[in-house]
XYZ file of C-alpha atoms in Angstrom:
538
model
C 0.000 0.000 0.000
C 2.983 2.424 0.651
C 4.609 1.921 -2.532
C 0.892 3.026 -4.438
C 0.188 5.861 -1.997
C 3.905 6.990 -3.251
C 2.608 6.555 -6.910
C -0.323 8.115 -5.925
C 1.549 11.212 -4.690
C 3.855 11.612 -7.612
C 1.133 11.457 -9.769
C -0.666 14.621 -8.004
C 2.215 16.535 -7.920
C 3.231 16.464 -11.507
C 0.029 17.011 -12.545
C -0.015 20.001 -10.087
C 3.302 20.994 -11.814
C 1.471 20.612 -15.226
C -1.262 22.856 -14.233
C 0.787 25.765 -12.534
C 2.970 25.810 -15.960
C 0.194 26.348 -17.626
C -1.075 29.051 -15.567
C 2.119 30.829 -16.724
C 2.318 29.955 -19.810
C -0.171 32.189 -21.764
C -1.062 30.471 -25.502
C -3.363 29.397 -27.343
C -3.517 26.032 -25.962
C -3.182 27.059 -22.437
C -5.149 27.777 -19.372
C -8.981 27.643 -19.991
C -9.097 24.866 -22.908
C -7.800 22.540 -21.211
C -8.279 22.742 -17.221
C -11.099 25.774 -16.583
C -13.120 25.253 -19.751
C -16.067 22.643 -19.433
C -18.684 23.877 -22.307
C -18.360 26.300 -25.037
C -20.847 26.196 -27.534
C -24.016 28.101 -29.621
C -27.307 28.093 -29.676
C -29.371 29.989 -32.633
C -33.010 30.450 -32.187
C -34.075 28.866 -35.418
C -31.336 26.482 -36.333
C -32.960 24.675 -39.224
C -34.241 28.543 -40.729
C -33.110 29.491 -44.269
C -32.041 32.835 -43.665
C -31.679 35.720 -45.988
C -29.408 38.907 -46.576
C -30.563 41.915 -44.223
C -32.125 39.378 -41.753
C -31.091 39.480 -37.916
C -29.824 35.956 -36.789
C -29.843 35.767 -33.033
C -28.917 32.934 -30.018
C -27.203 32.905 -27.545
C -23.184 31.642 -26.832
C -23.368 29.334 -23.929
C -19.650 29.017 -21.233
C -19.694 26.957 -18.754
C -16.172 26.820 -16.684
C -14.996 25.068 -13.539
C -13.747 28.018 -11.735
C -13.612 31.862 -11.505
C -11.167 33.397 -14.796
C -10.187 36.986 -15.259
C -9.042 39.359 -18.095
C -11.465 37.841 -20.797
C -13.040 38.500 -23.584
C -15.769 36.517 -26.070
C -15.696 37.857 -29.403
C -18.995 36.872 -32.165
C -17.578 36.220 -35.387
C -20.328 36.190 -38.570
C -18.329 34.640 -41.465
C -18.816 32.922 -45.275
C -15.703 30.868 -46.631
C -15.624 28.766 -49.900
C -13.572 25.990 -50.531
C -13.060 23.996 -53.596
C -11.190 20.834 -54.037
C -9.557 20.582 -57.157
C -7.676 17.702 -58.961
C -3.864 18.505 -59.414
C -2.969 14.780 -61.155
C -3.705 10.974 -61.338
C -4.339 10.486 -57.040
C -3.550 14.160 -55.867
C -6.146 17.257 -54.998
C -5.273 20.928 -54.177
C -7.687 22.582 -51.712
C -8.237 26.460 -51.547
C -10.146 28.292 -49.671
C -11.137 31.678 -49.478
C -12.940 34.517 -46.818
C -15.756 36.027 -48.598
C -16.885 38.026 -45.910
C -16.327 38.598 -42.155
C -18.087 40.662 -39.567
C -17.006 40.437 -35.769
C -18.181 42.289 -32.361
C -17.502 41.437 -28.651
C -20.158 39.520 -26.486
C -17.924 40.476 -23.299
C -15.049 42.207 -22.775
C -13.077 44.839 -23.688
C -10.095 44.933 -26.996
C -6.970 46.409 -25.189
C -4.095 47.556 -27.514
C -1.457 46.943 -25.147
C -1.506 44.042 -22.273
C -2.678 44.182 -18.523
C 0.027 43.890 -16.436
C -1.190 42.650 -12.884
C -4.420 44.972 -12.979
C -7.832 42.868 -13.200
C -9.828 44.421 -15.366
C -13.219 41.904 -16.077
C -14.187 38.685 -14.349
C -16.301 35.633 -15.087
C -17.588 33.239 -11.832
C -17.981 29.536 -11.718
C -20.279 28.070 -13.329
C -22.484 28.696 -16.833
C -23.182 32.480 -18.519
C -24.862 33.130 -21.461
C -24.260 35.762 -23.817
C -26.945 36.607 -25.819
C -26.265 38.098 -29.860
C -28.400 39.631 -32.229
C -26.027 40.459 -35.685
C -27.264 41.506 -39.529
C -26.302 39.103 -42.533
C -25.010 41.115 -44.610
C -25.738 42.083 -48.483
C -23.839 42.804 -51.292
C -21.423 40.887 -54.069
C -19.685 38.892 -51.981
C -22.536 37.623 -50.259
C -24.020 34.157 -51.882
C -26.745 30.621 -51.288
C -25.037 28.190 -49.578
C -24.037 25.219 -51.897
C -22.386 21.849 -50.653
C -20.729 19.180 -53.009
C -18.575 16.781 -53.744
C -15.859 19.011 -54.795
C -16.528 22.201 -52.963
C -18.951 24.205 -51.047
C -20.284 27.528 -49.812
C -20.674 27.878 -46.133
C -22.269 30.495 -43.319
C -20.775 30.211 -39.886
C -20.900 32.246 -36.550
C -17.797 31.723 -34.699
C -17.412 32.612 -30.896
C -14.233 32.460 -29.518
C -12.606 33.421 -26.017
C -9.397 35.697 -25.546
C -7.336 36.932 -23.219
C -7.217 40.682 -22.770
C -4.305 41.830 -24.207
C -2.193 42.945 -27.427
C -3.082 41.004 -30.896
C -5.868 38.851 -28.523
C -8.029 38.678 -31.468
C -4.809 36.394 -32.884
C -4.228 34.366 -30.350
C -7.819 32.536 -29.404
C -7.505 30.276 -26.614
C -10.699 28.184 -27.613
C -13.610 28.511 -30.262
C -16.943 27.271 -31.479
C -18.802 27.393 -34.370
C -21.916 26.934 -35.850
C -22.920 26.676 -39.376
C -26.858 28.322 -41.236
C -28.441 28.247 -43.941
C -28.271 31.489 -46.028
C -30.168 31.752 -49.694
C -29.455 34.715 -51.846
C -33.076 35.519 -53.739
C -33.219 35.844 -57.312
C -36.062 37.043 -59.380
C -36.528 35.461 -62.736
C -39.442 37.688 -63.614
C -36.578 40.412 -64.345
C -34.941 38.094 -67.032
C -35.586 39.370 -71.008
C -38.038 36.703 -72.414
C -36.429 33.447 -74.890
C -35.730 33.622 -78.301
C -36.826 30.633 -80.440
C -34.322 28.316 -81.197
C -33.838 26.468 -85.202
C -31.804 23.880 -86.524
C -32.085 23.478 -90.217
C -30.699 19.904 -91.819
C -30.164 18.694 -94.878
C -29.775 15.060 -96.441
C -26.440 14.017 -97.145
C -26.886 12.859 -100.309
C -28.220 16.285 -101.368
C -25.863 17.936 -99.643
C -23.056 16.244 -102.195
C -25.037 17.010 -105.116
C -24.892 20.785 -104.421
C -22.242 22.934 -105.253
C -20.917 24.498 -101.914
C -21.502 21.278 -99.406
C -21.330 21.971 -95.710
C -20.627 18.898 -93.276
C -19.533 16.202 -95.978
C -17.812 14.269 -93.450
C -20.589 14.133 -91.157
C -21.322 10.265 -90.066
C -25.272 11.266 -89.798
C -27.125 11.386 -92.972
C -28.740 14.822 -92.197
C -26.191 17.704 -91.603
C -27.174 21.329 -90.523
C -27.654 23.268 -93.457
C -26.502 26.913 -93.210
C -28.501 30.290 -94.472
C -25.821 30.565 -97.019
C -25.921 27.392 -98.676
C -29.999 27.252 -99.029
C -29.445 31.040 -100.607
C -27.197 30.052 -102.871
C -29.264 26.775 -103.716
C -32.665 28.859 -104.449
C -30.464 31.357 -107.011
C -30.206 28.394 -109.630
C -33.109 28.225 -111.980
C -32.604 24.259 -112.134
C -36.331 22.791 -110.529
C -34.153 19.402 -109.600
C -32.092 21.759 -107.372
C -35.230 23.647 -106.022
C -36.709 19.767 -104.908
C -33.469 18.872 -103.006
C -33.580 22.630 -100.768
C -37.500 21.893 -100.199
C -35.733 18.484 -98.930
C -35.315 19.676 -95.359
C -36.011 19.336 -91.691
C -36.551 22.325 -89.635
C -36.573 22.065 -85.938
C -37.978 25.334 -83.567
C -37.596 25.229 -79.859
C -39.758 27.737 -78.000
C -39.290 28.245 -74.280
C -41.233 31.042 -72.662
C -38.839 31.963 -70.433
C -35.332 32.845 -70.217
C -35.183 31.709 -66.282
C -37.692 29.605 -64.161
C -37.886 29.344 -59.939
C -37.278 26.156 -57.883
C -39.873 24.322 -58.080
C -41.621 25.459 -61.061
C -42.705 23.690 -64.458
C -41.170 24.495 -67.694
C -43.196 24.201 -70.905
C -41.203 22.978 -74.411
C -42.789 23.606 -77.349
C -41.190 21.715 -80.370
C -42.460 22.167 -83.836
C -41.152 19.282 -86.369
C -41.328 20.594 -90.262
C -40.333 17.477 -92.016
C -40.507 16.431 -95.959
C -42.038 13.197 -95.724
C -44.165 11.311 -93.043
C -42.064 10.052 -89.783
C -43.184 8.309 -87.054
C -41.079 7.143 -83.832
C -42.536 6.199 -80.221
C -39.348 7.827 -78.376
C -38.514 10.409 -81.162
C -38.559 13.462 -78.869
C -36.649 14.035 -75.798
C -36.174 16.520 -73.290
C -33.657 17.373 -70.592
C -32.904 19.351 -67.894
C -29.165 19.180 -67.480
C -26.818 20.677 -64.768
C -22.852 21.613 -65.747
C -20.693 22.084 -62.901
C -17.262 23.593 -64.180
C -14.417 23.352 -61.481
C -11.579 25.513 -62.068
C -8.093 23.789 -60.661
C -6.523 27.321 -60.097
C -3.546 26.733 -62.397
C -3.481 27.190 -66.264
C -1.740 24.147 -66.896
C -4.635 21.670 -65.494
C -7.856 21.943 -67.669
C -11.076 23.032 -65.885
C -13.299 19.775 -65.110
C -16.753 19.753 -66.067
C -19.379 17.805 -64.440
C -22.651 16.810 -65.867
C -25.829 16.051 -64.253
C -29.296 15.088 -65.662
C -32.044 16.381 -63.419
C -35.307 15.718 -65.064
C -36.312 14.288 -68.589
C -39.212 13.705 -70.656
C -40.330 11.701 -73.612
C -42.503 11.725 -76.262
C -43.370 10.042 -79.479
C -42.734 11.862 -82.519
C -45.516 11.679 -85.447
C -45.371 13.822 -88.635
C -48.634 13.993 -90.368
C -48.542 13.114 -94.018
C -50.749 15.550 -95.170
C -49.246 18.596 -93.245
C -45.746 17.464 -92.949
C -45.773 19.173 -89.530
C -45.678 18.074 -85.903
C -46.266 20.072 -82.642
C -45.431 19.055 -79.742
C -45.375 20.296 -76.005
C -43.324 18.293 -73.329
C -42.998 19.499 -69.914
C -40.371 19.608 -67.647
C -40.192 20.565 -63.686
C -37.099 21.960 -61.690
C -36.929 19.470 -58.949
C -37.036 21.267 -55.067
C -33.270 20.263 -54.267
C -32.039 22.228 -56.638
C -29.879 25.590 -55.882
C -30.164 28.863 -58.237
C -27.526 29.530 -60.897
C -24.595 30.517 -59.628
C -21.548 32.180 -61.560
C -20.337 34.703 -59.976
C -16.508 32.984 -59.124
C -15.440 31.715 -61.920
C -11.925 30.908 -60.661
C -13.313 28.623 -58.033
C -16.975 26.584 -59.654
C -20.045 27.314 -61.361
C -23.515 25.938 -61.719
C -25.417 26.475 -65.386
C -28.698 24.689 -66.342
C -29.295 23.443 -70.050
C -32.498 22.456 -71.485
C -31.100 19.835 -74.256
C -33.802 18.591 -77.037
C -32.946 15.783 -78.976
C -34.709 15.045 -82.022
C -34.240 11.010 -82.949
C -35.075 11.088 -86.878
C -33.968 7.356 -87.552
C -36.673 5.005 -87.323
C -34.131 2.097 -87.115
C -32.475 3.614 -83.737
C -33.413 2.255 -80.233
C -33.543 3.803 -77.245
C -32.378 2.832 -74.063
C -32.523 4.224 -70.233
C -29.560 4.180 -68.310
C -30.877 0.452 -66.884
C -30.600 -0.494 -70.217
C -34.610 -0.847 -70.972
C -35.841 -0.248 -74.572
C -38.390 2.412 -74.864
C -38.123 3.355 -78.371
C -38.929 -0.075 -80.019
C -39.907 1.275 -83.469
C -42.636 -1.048 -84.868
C -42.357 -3.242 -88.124
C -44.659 -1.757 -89.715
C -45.207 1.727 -90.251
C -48.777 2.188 -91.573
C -49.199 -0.243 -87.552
C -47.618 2.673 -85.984
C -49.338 5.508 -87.499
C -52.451 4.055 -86.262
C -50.641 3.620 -82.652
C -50.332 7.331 -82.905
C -53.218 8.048 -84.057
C -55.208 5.936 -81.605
C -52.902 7.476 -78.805
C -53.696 11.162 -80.056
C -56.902 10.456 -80.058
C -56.891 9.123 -76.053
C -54.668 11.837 -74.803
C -57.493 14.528 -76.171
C -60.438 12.529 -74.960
C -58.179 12.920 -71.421
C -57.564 16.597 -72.057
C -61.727 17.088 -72.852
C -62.892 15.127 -69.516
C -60.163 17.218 -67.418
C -61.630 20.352 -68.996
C -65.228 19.285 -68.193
C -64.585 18.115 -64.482
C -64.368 20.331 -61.328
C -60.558 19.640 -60.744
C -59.657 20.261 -63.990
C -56.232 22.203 -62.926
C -55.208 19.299 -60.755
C -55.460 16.698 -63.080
C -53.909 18.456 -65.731
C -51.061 18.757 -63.143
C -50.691 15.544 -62.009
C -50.862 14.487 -65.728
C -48.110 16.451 -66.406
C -45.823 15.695 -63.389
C -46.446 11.425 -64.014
C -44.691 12.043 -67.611
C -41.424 13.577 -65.932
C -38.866 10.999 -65.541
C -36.271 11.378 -62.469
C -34.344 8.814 -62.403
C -33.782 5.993 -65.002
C -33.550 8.618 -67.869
C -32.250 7.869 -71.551
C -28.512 8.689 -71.599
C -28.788 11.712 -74.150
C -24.855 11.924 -74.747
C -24.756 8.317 -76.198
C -27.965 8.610 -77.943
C -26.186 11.612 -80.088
C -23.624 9.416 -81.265
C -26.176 7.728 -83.174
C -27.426 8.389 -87.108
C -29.836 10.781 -87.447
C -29.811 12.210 -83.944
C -30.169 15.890 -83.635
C -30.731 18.836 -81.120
C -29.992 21.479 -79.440
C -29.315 22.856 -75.855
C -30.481 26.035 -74.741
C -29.054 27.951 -71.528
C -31.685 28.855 -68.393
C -31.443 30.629 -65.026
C -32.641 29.085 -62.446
C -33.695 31.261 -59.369
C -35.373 31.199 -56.392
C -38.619 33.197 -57.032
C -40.840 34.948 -59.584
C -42.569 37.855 -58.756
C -45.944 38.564 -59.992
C -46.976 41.032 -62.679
C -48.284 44.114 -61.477
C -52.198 44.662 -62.409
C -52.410 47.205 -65.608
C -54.227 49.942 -64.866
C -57.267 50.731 -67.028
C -56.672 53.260 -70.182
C -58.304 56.375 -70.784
C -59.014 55.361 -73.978
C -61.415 52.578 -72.573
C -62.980 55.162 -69.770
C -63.907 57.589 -72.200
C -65.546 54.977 -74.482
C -67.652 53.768 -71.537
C -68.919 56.900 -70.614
C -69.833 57.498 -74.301
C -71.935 54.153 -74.085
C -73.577 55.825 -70.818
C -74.234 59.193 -72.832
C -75.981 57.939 -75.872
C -78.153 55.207 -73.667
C -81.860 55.775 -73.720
C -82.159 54.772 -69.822
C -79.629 57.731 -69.154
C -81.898 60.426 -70.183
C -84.564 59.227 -67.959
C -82.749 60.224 -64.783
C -85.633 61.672 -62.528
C -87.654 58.784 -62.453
C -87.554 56.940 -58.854
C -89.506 54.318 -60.272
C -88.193 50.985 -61.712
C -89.789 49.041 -64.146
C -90.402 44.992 -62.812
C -87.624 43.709 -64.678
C -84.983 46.279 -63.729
C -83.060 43.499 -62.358
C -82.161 42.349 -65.470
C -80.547 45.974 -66.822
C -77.166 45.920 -66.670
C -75.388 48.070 -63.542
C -74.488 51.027 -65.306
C -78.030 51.938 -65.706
C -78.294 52.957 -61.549
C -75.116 55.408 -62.168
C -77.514 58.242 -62.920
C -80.334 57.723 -60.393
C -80.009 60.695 -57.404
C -77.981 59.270 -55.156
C -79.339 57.619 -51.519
C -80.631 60.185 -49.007
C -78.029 60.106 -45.910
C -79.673 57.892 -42.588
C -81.182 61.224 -40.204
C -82.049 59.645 -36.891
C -85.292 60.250 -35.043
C -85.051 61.894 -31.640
C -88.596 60.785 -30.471
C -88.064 57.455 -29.941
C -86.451 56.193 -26.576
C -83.806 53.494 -26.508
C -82.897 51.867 -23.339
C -79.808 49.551 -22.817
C -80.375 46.220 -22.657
C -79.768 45.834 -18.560
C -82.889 48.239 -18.469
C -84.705 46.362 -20.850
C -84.331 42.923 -19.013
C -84.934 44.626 -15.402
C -88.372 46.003 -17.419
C -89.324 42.501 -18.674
C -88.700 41.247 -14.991
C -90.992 43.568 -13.488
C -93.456 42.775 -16.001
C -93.816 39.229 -15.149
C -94.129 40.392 -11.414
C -97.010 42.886 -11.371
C -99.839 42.914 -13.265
C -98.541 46.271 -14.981
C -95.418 47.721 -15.164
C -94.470 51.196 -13.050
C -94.958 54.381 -15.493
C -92.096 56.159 -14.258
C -89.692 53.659 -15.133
């Protein structure tokens, strides 16, 4: 027992020793982290809020130590950092990081210049203090959403962290704590200038040979775009064999309504086929909406890496009429909820742009396959079999459209109808699907954002005013103005007609009749039932 009370003993007094050097010994890792310190932490009000710019986050920072500290100070640090991870060779990444902004104030305390000495300036007691904070997020160009990735991310933090009073104490932190929000930056698609419509003009190949300038001859597809200068020169020749092979084209439009849609909303695609002969094909239309993440490495001799992601996609059969040699289509897409706004403001670090990509599959030989490698473009053996498909399946999607029109939820339907066609997972692998013959398209750039303001209500014209009043002027029931009598179907005229009556007499009270409240009413009817008649002086 001696020799482990001697142990023991040892044991207390270089651990005494331990904590008396680190009493004088003033660093960062010294006195209160590690022996005074129990809890440091804090607590925001609405943790799991989104926040925005000009918005007041508050909480409280929550210290809990063992036993009484002086000379200290808590300092509130409201920060935004972003870090990217970028590839430097085969196995190796670079990571940089940089302070977008950073806004600080003291909880407690006071920010000396110059050190202490032996005076005590501030004091904190055992046991737990809270500091409560109330700080701005600030606006401006430096200020963006918070995005998290794979290879980077864009992150809001408060940061509290304890000094001791003296010179560069901000510097020299003895501990810290953070804790990370949610900040969104809005932005207003409404303000965006409306979408051009989109063409791509092809061409056969075999035509294209024929003529004299050719454009694309070594094209593996047998349509190639066709540029405005090789149809002009084509329609100068007088030859009518030369006329046939221009009229021998395939004009795709794209018309989006918008140049930038919010989270959550649905984007309409209207595609309008003009081909030369009749085409059918069950998958012969498809739409995508396609994220690009660029990551910049920082260095000019590593390329930028580009990332692609398919969000959303949606198919539909493609039937050119043989009598119009035209097909119009509308497919839908729908920005899913997860998704962040467009974002490329640092260009040196990422960015985020959306792509709606419409492929056109002209080839009634290709097939089409989803990323799980099932067929849904089986085109059938027959043609004249799948014309009457389509026609059968035109015919079924307007007798859907005509009931949802008729019935009360017409609007919901319609919506749900719309959403069931959007596939989000499983899609068709567009980039292989272009490799293929006769596989066309185009991808147009949109901004996504965060919200859409509504139109403000027009007001009315004067043009329109002045027209009504003329109405009013040459009406026959105008002129009759001093009549206070209404014929029995009066209810019937339309509500201009009582504009020109006088207008309602204003309420005059009468002074001769009494009122009583009601508890001098019920006291009456009281004394009522108990006499045979009431008292007349009441």
């Amino acid at each position: 027992m001696s020799i482990l009370s001697l142990f023991k003993r040892d044991g207390e007094q270089s651990l005494l020793r331990r904590r008396n050097s680190n009493y004088t010994f003033k660093s960062s890792s010294g006195i209160l982290h590690n022996s005074v310190i129990r809890q440091f932490y804090i607590e925001v009000k609405e943790p799991h809020r989104v926040w925005k710019p000009n918005e007041y986050i508050s909480g409280e920072a929550v210290l809990v130590i063992k036993k009484d500290v002086t000379n200290i100070a808590l300092r509130l640090v409201l920060s935004s950092e972003i870090k990217v991870r970028a590839c430097t060779g085969a196995t190796g990444r670079r990571k940089r990081a940089e302070r977008l902004y950073e806004k600080s104030t003291l909880l407690y305390g006071e920010d000396l210049a110059e050190g202490t000495g032996d005076g005590i300036i501030n004091g904190l007691t055992k046991g737990e203090h809270r500091f409560p904070f109330r700080i701005k997020i600030p606006s401006g160009r430096k200020v963006f959403s918070s995005i998290k990735f794979e290879r980077g991310s864009i992150r809001h933090f408060l940061q509290c962290q304890i000094e001791s009073i003296g010179s560069k104490q901000a510097e020299k932190p003895i501990s810290c704590c953070e804790e990370s929000f949610a900040v969104i930056v809005p932005v207003d698609v409404s303000e965006l200038p409306s979408q051009k419509v989109k063409k791509v003009v092809l061409q056969s190949a075999s035509m294209v040979r024929k003529q004299p300038r050719a454009v694309g001859d070594g094209s593996s597809s047998s349509l190639t775009r066709a540029t405005n200068q090789s149809s002009t020169s084509n329609s100068s020749n007088g030859s009518n064999k030369e006329l046939n092979l221009v009229d021998k084209t395939v004009t795709i439009s794209v018309n989006i309504p918008h140049s930038g849609f919010a989270i959550g909303e649905t984007v309409p695609v209207n595609v309008a086929v003009q081909h030369y002969k009749e085409f059918c094909h069950p998958a012969g239309l498809i739409v995508t909406l396609t994220r690009i993440c660029r990551v910049n490495s920082g260095s000019k001799d590593e390329p930028m890496e580009t990332f692609r992601k398919d969000l959303c996609q949606s198919i539909s059969p493609l039937y050119v009429d043989a009598k119009t040699l035209n097909s119009n289509l509308t497919v839908y897409l729908k920005v899913p909820i997860e998704t962040f706004s467009t974002f490329t403001s640092l260009h040196k670090y990422f960015t985020f742009q959306y792509y709606i990509e419409v492929v056109v599959n002209l080839s009634q030989k290709n097939i089409v396959y989803t990323e799980s490698n099932r067929a849904i473009g089986v085109p059938s053996e027959s043609v004249h079999s799948q014309q009457g498909a389509n026609l059968e399946e035109n015919l079924s999607q307007i007798q859907r459209k005509f009931l949802m029109m008729v019935g009360n939820d017409s609007s919901m339907n319609e919506q749900n109808n719309i959403e069931s066609n959007i596939f989000y997972k499983d899609m068709v692998n567009v980039e292989k699907l272009k490799r293929q013959n006769n596989v066309t398209g185009m991808s147009i750039e949109t901004v996504i954002g965060t919200t859409r303001s509504q139109n403000p209500p027009q007001p009315v014209e004067l043009d329109q005013t002045t027209q009504i009043e003329n109405v009013l002027a040459e009406s026959p029931l105008a002129s009759n103005t001093a009549s206070p009598k209404h014929a029995g179907g009066d209810w019937l005229n339309p509500p201009y007609v009582y504009e020109h009556y006088p207008p309602v007499p204003q309420y005059t009270p009468n002074k001769d009749i009494r009122v009583i409240n009601d508890k001098q009413e019920m006291e009456y009817m009281r004394l009522k039932q108990l006499e045979s008649s009431p008292p007349r002086d009441y």
